[in-house]
Amino acid sequence: MAKRTASSDINHDNWDAPFVPEEAGSFKIAAQAALQKRVIKTAKRRIKTSESSDAGKSLFASFGGFKPNAASQGSDTSKTFSFLSSGPVTTSSNTSMPTNGTKFVTPQPRFEMTNSNIPSVNRPQQKYLSDLKELNQSVVAWIKKHVESDSHCILSPVFEDYNKHLTKIRAERDAAEKASSVVSSTPASSLSSFNFFQ
């Protein structure tokens, strides 16, 4: 059915003319004589079904998806996953690949580093990094605790304390580095003593 077109045309000449609404018509019921003359068509079914065949045959009668197949009826189903009940899979000692389970084999290091010749210059830096890590973790824990209890709290005091503690940690690091640089007079050639091959 085609769409209804506009009943009037509006252009530059009649755009300001008053709009006269169209009166809606009313439906009338046709007379019985007219209804008897009309032919009412119905759609035809493509598949012809008889009522006798519907009663005896189910819609899913030919479906066999959940039946066990003939090959697996004679076999023992407990052997299907029998490899899981066995012990851990053994691998050769030369490989460092992970096994089939969740246990990973850690490879042996191919180089060796002795602790006796580690320079003491890194020790103040390591202490600084561990102190900084602890400070950051405590600040995060404090923020998390207070935001969970009151989400409208003001966080500026914790950052002021953070700056105060950070300057203290940095001052300790700088003092330790100055002390270690005065005490340490080891030549640089004897500092590294690791060997790549055993």
Coordinates of N, CA and C in Angstrom, one line a residue:
M1 N 0.8 -1.2 0.0 CA 0.0 0.0 0.0 C 0.9 1.2 0.0
A2 N 0.6 2.2 -0.8 CA 1.4 3.4 -0.9 C 1.1 4.3 0.2
K3 N 2.1 5.1 0.6 CA 2.0 6.1 1.6 C 1.1 7.2 1.2
R4 N 0.4 7.8 2.2 CA -0.5 8.9 1.9 C 0.4 10.2 1.6
T5 N 0.0 10.9 0.6 CA 0.7 12.1 0.2 C 0.2 13.3 1.0
A6 N 0.8 14.4 0.9 CA 0.4 15.6 1.5 C -0.9 16.1 0.9
S7 N -1.9 16.5 1.7 CA -3.1 17.0 1.1 C -3.1 18.4 0.5
S8 N -2.1 19.2 1.0 CA -2.0 20.5 0.5 C -0.5 20.8 0.3
D9 N -0.2 21.8 -0.6 CA 1.2 22.1 -0.9 C 1.5 23.5 -0.3
I10 N 2.5 23.6 0.5 CA 3.0 24.8 1.1 C 4.2 25.3 0.4
N11 N 4.1 26.6 -0.1 CA 5.2 27.2 -0.8 C 5.3 28.7 -0.4
H12 N 6.1 29.4 -1.1 CA 6.4 30.8 -0.7 C 5.2 31.7 -0.8
D13 N 4.2 31.3 -1.6 CA 3.0 32.1 -1.8 C 2.0 31.9 -0.7
N14 N 1.8 30.7 -0.2 CA 0.7 30.4 0.7 C 1.2 29.9 2.1
W15 N 2.4 30.3 2.5 CA 2.9 29.8 3.7 C 2.2 30.4 4.9
D16 N 1.7 31.6 4.8 CA 1.0 32.3 5.9 C -0.5 32.1 5.8
A17 N -1.0 31.4 4.9 CA -2.4 31.2 4.8 C -2.9 30.3 5.9
P18 N -4.1 30.5 6.5 CA -4.5 29.6 7.6 C -4.7 28.2 7.1
F19 N -4.4 27.3 8.0 CA -4.5 25.8 7.7 C -5.9 25.4 7.9
V20 N -6.5 24.8 6.9 CA -7.9 24.2 7.1 C -7.8 22.7 7.3
P21 N -8.1 22.2 8.4 CA -8.0 20.8 8.6 C -9.0 20.0 7.8
E22 N -8.6 18.8 7.4 CA -9.4 18.0 6.6 C -10.3 17.2 7.5
E23 N -11.5 17.0 7.2 CA -12.5 16.3 8.0 C -12.2 14.8 7.8
A24 N -12.2 14.1 8.9 CA -11.9 12.6 8.8 C -13.2 12.0 8.5
G25 N -13.2 11.0 7.6 CA -14.3 10.2 7.3 C -14.6 9.1 8.3
S26 N -15.7 8.4 8.1 CA -16.0 7.3 9.0 C -16.2 6.1 8.2
F27 N -15.9 5.0 8.9 CA -16.1 3.7 8.2 C -17.5 3.2 8.3
K28 N -18.0 2.6 7.2 CA -19.3 2.1 7.2 C -19.3 0.6 7.0
I29 N -20.1 -0.2 7.6 CA -20.1 -1.6 7.5 C -20.9 -1.9 6.2
A30 N -20.3 -2.8 5.4 CA -20.9 -3.1 4.1 C -22.2 -3.9 4.3
A31 N -23.0 -3.9 3.4 CA -24.3 -4.6 3.5 C -24.0 -6.1 3.3
Q32 N -24.9 -6.9 3.8 CA -24.8 -8.4 3.7 C -24.7 -8.8 2.3
A33 N -25.4 -8.2 1.4 CA -25.4 -8.6 0.0 C -24.0 -8.4 -0.6
A34 N -23.4 -7.3 -0.3 CA -22.0 -7.0 -0.8 C -21.0 -8.0 -0.2
L35 N -21.2 -8.3 1.1 CA -20.3 -9.2 1.8 C -20.3 -10.6 1.2
Q36 N -21.5 -11.1 0.7 CA -21.7 -12.4 0.2 C -21.1 -12.5 -1.2
K37 N -21.0 -11.4 -1.9 CA -20.4 -11.4 -3.2 C -18.9 -11.4 -3.2
R38 N -18.3 -11.0 -2.1 CA -16.8 -10.9 -2.0 C -16.2 -12.3 -1.8
V39 N -15.1 -12.5 -2.4 CA -14.3 -13.8 -2.3 C -13.2 -13.6 -1.2
I40 N -13.2 -14.4 -0.2 CA -12.2 -14.3 0.9 C -11.2 -15.5 0.6
K41 N -10.0 -15.1 0.4 CA -9.0 -16.1 0.1 C -8.1 -16.4 1.3
T42 N -7.8 -17.7 1.5 CA -6.9 -18.1 2.6 C -5.6 -18.7 2.0
A43 N -4.6 -18.6 2.8 CA -3.3 -19.1 2.4 C -3.3 -20.7 2.4
K44 N -2.6 -21.2 1.4 CA -2.6 -22.7 1.3 C -1.4 -23.2 2.0
R45 N -1.5 -24.4 2.6 CA -0.4 -25.0 3.3 C 0.4 -25.8 2.3
R46 N 1.7 -25.7 2.4 CA 2.6 -26.5 1.4 C 2.7 -27.9 1.9
I47 N 2.8 -28.2 3.2 CA 3.0 -29.5 3.7 C 1.6 -30.1 4.1
K48 N 1.3 -31.1 3.4 CA 0.0 -31.7 3.7 C 0.2 -32.7 4.9
T49 N -0.6 -32.5 5.9 CA -0.5 -33.5 7.1 C -1.9 -34.1 7.2
S50 N -1.8 -35.4 7.6 CA -3.0 -36.1 7.9 C -3.0 -36.3 9.4
E51 N -4.2 -36.3 10.0 CA -4.3 -36.4 11.5 C -3.9 -37.7 12.0
S52 N -4.0 -38.8 11.2 CA -3.6 -40.1 11.6 C -2.0 -40.2 11.8
S53 N -1.3 -39.5 10.9 CA 0.2 -39.6 11.0 C 0.7 -38.7 12.2
D54 N 0.0 -37.6 12.5 CA 0.4 -36.8 13.6 C 0.3 -37.5 15.0
A55 N -0.7 -38.3 15.1 CA -0.9 -38.9 16.4 C 0.2 -40.0 16.7
G56 N 0.7 -40.7 15.7 CA 1.6 -41.8 16.0 C 3.1 -41.3 15.9
K57 N 3.4 -40.2 15.2 CA 4.8 -39.9 15.0 C 5.1 -38.6 15.8
S58 N 6.2 -38.6 16.5 CA 6.6 -37.5 17.3 C 7.5 -36.6 16.4
L59 N 7.6 -35.3 16.8 CA 8.4 -34.4 16.0 C 9.9 -34.7 16.1
F60 N 10.3 -35.3 17.3 CA 11.7 -35.6 17.5 C 12.0 -37.1 17.4
A61 N 11.2 -37.8 16.7 CA 11.4 -39.3 16.6 C 12.7 -39.6 15.9
S62 N 13.1 -38.9 14.9 CA 14.3 -39.2 14.1 C 15.6 -38.6 14.8
F63 N 15.5 -37.9 15.9 CA 16.6 -37.3 16.5 C 17.3 -38.4 17.4
G64 N 18.6 -38.5 17.1 CA 19.4 -39.5 17.9 C 20.7 -38.9 18.5
G65 N 20.7 -37.7 18.8 CA 21.9 -37.0 19.2 C 22.4 -37.4 20.6
F66 N 21.5 -37.8 21.5 CA 22.0 -38.1 22.8 C 22.2 -39.6 23.1
K67 N 22.0 -40.4 22.1 CA 22.2 -41.9 22.2 C 23.7 -42.1 22.1
P68 N 24.2 -43.1 22.9 CA 25.6 -43.5 22.8 C 25.9 -44.1 21.4
N69 N 27.0 -43.8 20.8 CA 27.3 -44.4 19.5 C 27.7 -45.9 19.7
A70 N 27.7 -46.6 18.6 CA 28.0 -48.0 18.7 C 29.5 -48.3 19.1
A71 N 30.4 -47.5 18.7 CA 31.8 -47.7 19.0 C 32.1 -47.6 20.5
S72 N 31.4 -46.7 21.2 CA 31.7 -46.6 22.7 C 30.8 -47.5 23.5
Q73 N 29.8 -48.2 23.0 CA 29.0 -49.0 23.9 C 29.8 -50.2 24.4
G74 N 30.7 -50.7 23.7 CA 31.5 -51.9 24.2 C 32.7 -51.5 25.0
S75 N 33.1 -50.3 25.0 CA 34.4 -49.9 25.7 C 34.0 -49.4 27.1
D76 N 35.0 -49.4 27.9 CA 34.9 -49.0 29.3 C 35.1 -47.5 29.4
T77 N 34.1 -46.8 29.9 CA 34.2 -45.3 30.0 C 35.1 -44.9 31.1
S78 N 35.5 -45.7 32.1 CA 36.4 -45.3 33.1 C 37.8 -45.1 32.6
K79 N 38.1 -45.7 31.5 CA 39.5 -45.6 30.9 C 39.7 -44.3 30.1
T80 N 38.6 -43.5 30.0 CA 38.7 -42.3 29.1 C 39.7 -41.3 29.7
F81 N 39.6 -41.0 31.0 CA 40.4 -40.1 31.7 C 41.4 -40.7 32.7
S82 N 41.8 -41.9 32.4 CA 42.7 -42.6 33.3 C 44.1 -42.0 33.4
F83 N 44.5 -41.2 32.5 CA 45.8 -40.6 32.5 C 45.9 -39.5 33.6
L84 N 44.7 -39.0 34.1 CA 44.7 -38.0 35.1 C 45.0 -38.6 36.5
S85 N 44.6 -39.9 36.7 CA 44.8 -40.5 38.0 C 46.2 -41.0 38.2
S86 N 47.0 -41.0 37.2 CA 48.4 -41.5 37.4 C 49.2 -40.4 38.1
G87 N 50.4 -40.7 38.5 CA 51.3 -39.8 39.2 C 51.8 -38.7 38.3
P88 N 52.6 -37.9 38.8 CA 53.1 -36.7 38.1 C 53.9 -37.1 36.9
V89 N 53.8 -36.4 35.8 CA 54.5 -36.7 34.6 C 56.0 -36.4 34.8
T90 N 56.8 -37.4 34.5 CA 58.3 -37.2 34.6 C 58.9 -36.7 33.4
T91 N 59.8 -35.7 33.5 CA 60.4 -35.2 32.4 C 61.9 -35.4 32.5
S92 N 62.6 -35.2 31.5 CA 64.1 -35.4 31.5 C 64.7 -34.2 32.3
S93 N 65.9 -34.4 32.8 CA 66.5 -33.3 33.7 C 67.1 -32.2 32.8
N94 N 67.1 -32.4 31.5 CA 67.8 -31.3 30.7 C 66.8 -30.2 30.3
T95 N 65.5 -30.4 30.4 CA 64.5 -29.4 30.0 C 64.1 -28.6 31.2
S96 N 63.7 -27.4 30.8 CA 63.2 -26.5 31.9 C 61.8 -26.0 31.5
M97 N 61.1 -26.7 30.6 CA 59.8 -26.4 30.2 C 58.8 -26.8 31.3
P98 N 57.6 -26.1 31.4 CA 56.6 -26.6 32.4 C 56.0 -27.9 32.0
T99 N 55.6 -28.6 33.0 CA 55.0 -29.9 32.7 C 53.5 -29.7 32.4
N100 N 52.8 -30.8 32.2 CA 51.4 -30.7 31.9 C 50.5 -30.2 33.0
G101 N 51.0 -30.2 34.2 CA 50.3 -29.7 35.4 C 50.5 -28.3 35.7
T102 N 50.4 -27.9 36.9 CA 50.6 -26.5 37.3 C 52.0 -26.2 37.9
K103 N 52.8 -27.3 38.0 CA 54.1 -27.1 38.6 C 55.1 -26.8 37.5
F104 N 55.8 -25.7 37.7 CA 56.8 -25.3 36.8 C 58.2 -25.6 37.2
V105 N 59.0 -26.0 36.3 CA 60.4 -26.4 36.6 C 61.3 -25.1 36.5
T106 N 61.9 -24.8 37.6 CA 62.8 -23.6 37.5 C 64.1 -23.9 37.0
P107 N 64.6 -23.1 36.0 CA 65.9 -23.4 35.4 C 67.0 -23.0 36.4
Q108 N 68.1 -23.7 36.3 CA 69.3 -23.4 37.1 C 70.0 -22.2 36.5
P109 N 70.5 -21.3 37.3 CA 71.2 -20.1 36.7 C 72.5 -20.6 36.1
R110 N 72.9 -19.9 35.0 CA 74.1 -20.3 34.3 C 75.3 -19.4 34.8
F111 N 75.0 -18.4 35.6 CA 76.1 -17.6 36.1 C 76.1 -17.6 37.6
E112 N 77.2 -17.2 38.2 CA 77.3 -17.2 39.7 C 77.8 -15.9 40.1
M113 N 77.2 -15.3 41.1 CA 77.7 -14.0 41.6 C 78.0 -14.2 43.1
T114 N 79.1 -13.8 43.5 CA 79.5 -13.9 44.9 C 79.1 -12.7 45.7
N115 N 78.6 -12.9 46.9 CA 78.1 -11.8 47.8 C 79.3 -11.0 48.4
S116 N 80.4 -11.6 48.5 CA 81.5 -11.0 49.2 C 82.0 -9.7 48.4
N117 N 81.8 -9.7 47.1 CA 82.4 -8.6 46.4 C 81.3 -7.7 45.8
I118 N 80.0 -7.7 46.4 CA 79.0 -6.8 46.0 C 79.3 -5.5 46.5
P119 N 79.3 -4.5 45.7 CA 79.7 -3.1 46.2 C 78.7 -2.6 47.3
S120 N 79.2 -2.0 48.3 CA 78.3 -1.4 49.3 C 77.6 -0.2 48.9
V121 N 77.9 0.3 47.7 CA 77.2 1.5 47.2 C 75.7 1.2 47.0
N122 N 75.4 0.0 46.6 CA 74.0 -0.3 46.3 C 73.2 -0.5 47.6
R123 N 73.8 -0.8 48.7 CA 73.1 -1.1 49.9 C 72.2 0.1 50.4
P124 N 72.7 1.3 50.4 CA 71.9 2.5 50.8 C 70.7 2.7 49.8
Q125 N 71.0 2.4 48.5 CA 69.9 2.6 47.5 C 68.8 1.5 47.8
Q126 N 69.3 0.3 48.1 CA 68.3 -0.8 48.4 C 67.5 -0.5 49.6
K127 N 68.1 0.0 50.6 CA 67.4 0.4 51.9 C 66.4 1.5 51.5
Y128 N 66.8 2.5 50.7 CA 65.9 3.6 50.3 C 64.7 3.0 49.6
L129 N 65.0 2.1 48.6 CA 63.8 1.6 47.9 C 62.9 0.8 48.7
S130 N 63.4 0.0 49.7 CA 62.5 -0.8 50.5 C 61.7 0.1 51.5
D131 N 62.4 1.2 52.0 CA 61.7 2.2 52.8 C 60.6 2.9 52.0
L132 N 60.9 3.3 50.8 CA 59.9 3.9 49.9 C 58.8 3.0 49.6
K133 N 59.0 1.8 49.4 CA 58.0 0.8 49.1 C 57.0 0.7 50.3
E134 N 57.6 0.6 51.6 CA 56.8 0.5 52.8 C 56.0 1.7 53.0
L135 N 56.6 2.9 52.7 CA 55.9 4.2 52.9 C 54.7 4.2 51.9
N136 N 54.9 3.9 50.7 CA 53.8 3.9 49.7 C 52.7 2.9 50.0
Q137 N 53.1 1.7 50.5 CA 52.1 0.8 50.8 C 51.2 1.2 52.0
S138 N 51.9 1.9 53.0 CA 51.2 2.3 54.2 C 50.2 3.5 53.8
V139 N 50.7 4.4 52.9 CA 49.8 5.5 52.4 C 48.6 4.9 51.7
V140 N 48.8 3.9 50.8 CA 47.7 3.3 50.1 C 46.7 2.7 51.1
A141 N 47.2 2.0 52.1 CA 46.4 1.3 53.0 C 45.6 2.4 53.8
W142 N 46.2 3.5 54.2 CA 45.5 4.5 55.0 C 44.4 5.1 54.1
I143 N 44.7 5.4 52.9 CA 43.7 6.0 52.0 C 42.6 5.1 51.8
K144 N 42.9 3.8 51.6 CA 41.8 2.8 51.3 C 40.9 2.7 52.5
K145 N 41.5 2.7 53.7 CA 40.8 2.5 55.0 C 39.8 3.7 55.2
H146 N 40.4 4.9 55.0 CA 39.6 6.1 55.3 C 38.5 6.4 54.2
V147 N 38.8 6.1 53.0 CA 37.8 6.3 51.9 C 36.7 5.3 52.0
E148 N 37.0 4.1 52.4 CA 35.9 3.1 52.6 C 35.0 3.5 53.8
S149 N 35.6 4.0 54.9 CA 34.8 4.4 56.0 C 34.0 5.7 55.7
D150 N 34.6 6.7 55.0 CA 33.9 7.9 54.7 C 34.5 8.4 53.3
S151 N 33.6 8.3 52.3 CA 34.1 8.6 51.0 C 34.2 10.1 50.7
H152 N 33.8 10.9 51.7 CA 33.9 12.4 51.5 C 35.0 13.0 52.4
C153 N 36.0 12.2 52.8 CA 37.1 12.7 53.6 C 38.1 13.5 52.8
I154 N 38.8 14.4 53.5 CA 39.8 15.2 52.8 C 41.2 14.5 53.0
L155 N 41.9 14.3 51.9 CA 43.1 13.5 51.9 C 44.4 14.4 51.9
S156 N 44.3 15.7 52.0 CA 45.5 16.5 52.0 C 46.4 16.3 53.2
P157 N 45.9 15.9 54.4 CA 46.9 15.7 55.5 C 47.8 14.5 55.3
V158 N 47.3 13.5 54.6 CA 48.1 12.3 54.4 C 49.3 12.6 53.4
F159 N 49.0 13.5 52.5 CA 50.0 13.9 51.5 C 51.1 14.8 52.1
E160 N 50.7 15.6 53.1 CA 51.7 16.4 53.8 C 52.6 15.5 54.6
D161 N 52.0 14.5 55.3 CA 52.8 13.6 56.1 C 53.7 12.8 55.2
Y162 N 53.2 12.4 54.0 CA 53.9 11.6 53.0 C 55.2 12.4 52.6
N163 N 55.0 13.7 52.3 CA 56.2 14.5 51.9 C 57.2 14.6 53.1
K164 N 56.7 14.7 54.3 CA 57.6 14.8 55.5 C 58.4 13.5 55.6
H165 N 57.8 12.4 55.5 CA 58.5 11.1 55.7 C 59.4 10.8 54.5
L166 N 59.0 11.3 53.3 CA 59.8 11.1 52.1 C 61.1 11.9 52.2
T167 N 61.0 13.1 52.7 CA 62.3 13.9 52.8 C 63.2 13.3 53.9
K168 N 62.6 12.7 54.9 CA 63.4 12.0 56.0 C 64.1 10.8 55.4
I169 N 63.4 10.0 54.6 CA 64.0 8.8 53.9 C 65.1 9.2 53.0
R170 N 64.9 10.3 52.2 CA 65.9 10.7 51.3 C 67.1 11.2 52.0
A171 N 66.9 11.9 53.1 CA 68.1 12.4 53.9 C 68.9 11.3 54.4
E172 N 68.2 10.2 54.9 CA 68.9 9.0 55.4 C 69.7 8.4 54.3
R173 N 69.1 8.3 53.1 CA 69.8 7.7 51.9 C 71.1 8.5 51.6
D174 N 70.9 9.8 51.5 CA 72.0 10.7 51.1 C 73.2 10.6 52.1
A175 N 72.8 10.6 53.4 CA 73.8 10.4 54.4 C 74.6 9.1 54.4
A176 N 73.8 8.0 54.1 CA 74.4 6.7 54.0 C 75.3 6.6 52.7
E177 N 74.9 7.3 51.6 CA 75.7 7.3 50.4 C 77.0 8.0 50.6
K178 N 76.9 9.2 51.3 CA 78.2 9.9 51.6 C 79.1 9.2 52.5
A179 N 78.6 8.5 53.5 CA 79.4 7.7 54.4 C 80.0 6.5 53.7
S180 N 79.3 5.9 52.8 CA 79.9 4.7 52.1 C 80.9 5.1 51.0
S181 N 80.7 6.3 50.4 CA 81.7 6.8 49.4 C 83.0 7.2 50.1
V182 N 83.0 7.6 51.3 CA 84.2 8.0 52.0 C 84.9 6.7 52.4
V183 N 84.2 5.7 53.0 CA 84.8 4.5 53.5 C 85.2 3.6 52.3
S184 N 84.5 3.5 51.2 CA 84.8 2.6 50.1 C 85.9 3.2 49.3
S185 N 87.0 2.6 49.2 CA 88.1 3.0 48.3 C 88.5 1.8 47.5
T186 N 87.6 0.9 47.2 CA 87.9 -0.3 46.4 C 88.0 0.0 45.0
P187 N 89.0 -0.5 44.3 CA 89.1 -0.2 42.8 C 87.9 -0.8 42.1
A188 N 87.5 -0.2 41.0 CA 86.4 -0.7 40.2 C 86.6 -2.0 39.5
S189 N 87.8 -2.4 39.3 CA 88.1 -3.7 38.6 C 87.8 -4.9 39.4
S190 N 87.9 -4.8 40.7 CA 87.6 -5.9 41.6 C 86.2 -6.0 42.0
L191 N 85.3 -5.1 41.6 CA 83.9 -5.1 42.1 C 83.1 -6.2 41.4
S192 N 83.3 -6.4 40.1 CA 82.4 -7.4 39.5 C 83.2 -8.7 39.4
S193 N 82.6 -9.7 40.0 CA 83.3 -11.0 40.0 C 82.3 -12.2 39.7
F194 N 81.4 -12.0 38.8 CA 80.5 -13.1 38.4 C 81.0 -13.7 37.2
N195 N 80.7 -15.0 37.0 CA 81.1 -15.8 35.9 C 79.9 -16.4 35.2
F196 N 79.8 -16.2 33.9 CA 78.7 -16.7 33.1 C 78.7 -18.2 33.0
F197 N 79.8 -18.9 33.0 CA 79.9 -20.3 32.8 C 80.5 -20.9 34.1
Q198 N 79.9 -22.0 34.5 CA 80.4 -22.7 35.7 C 81.5 -23.6 35.4

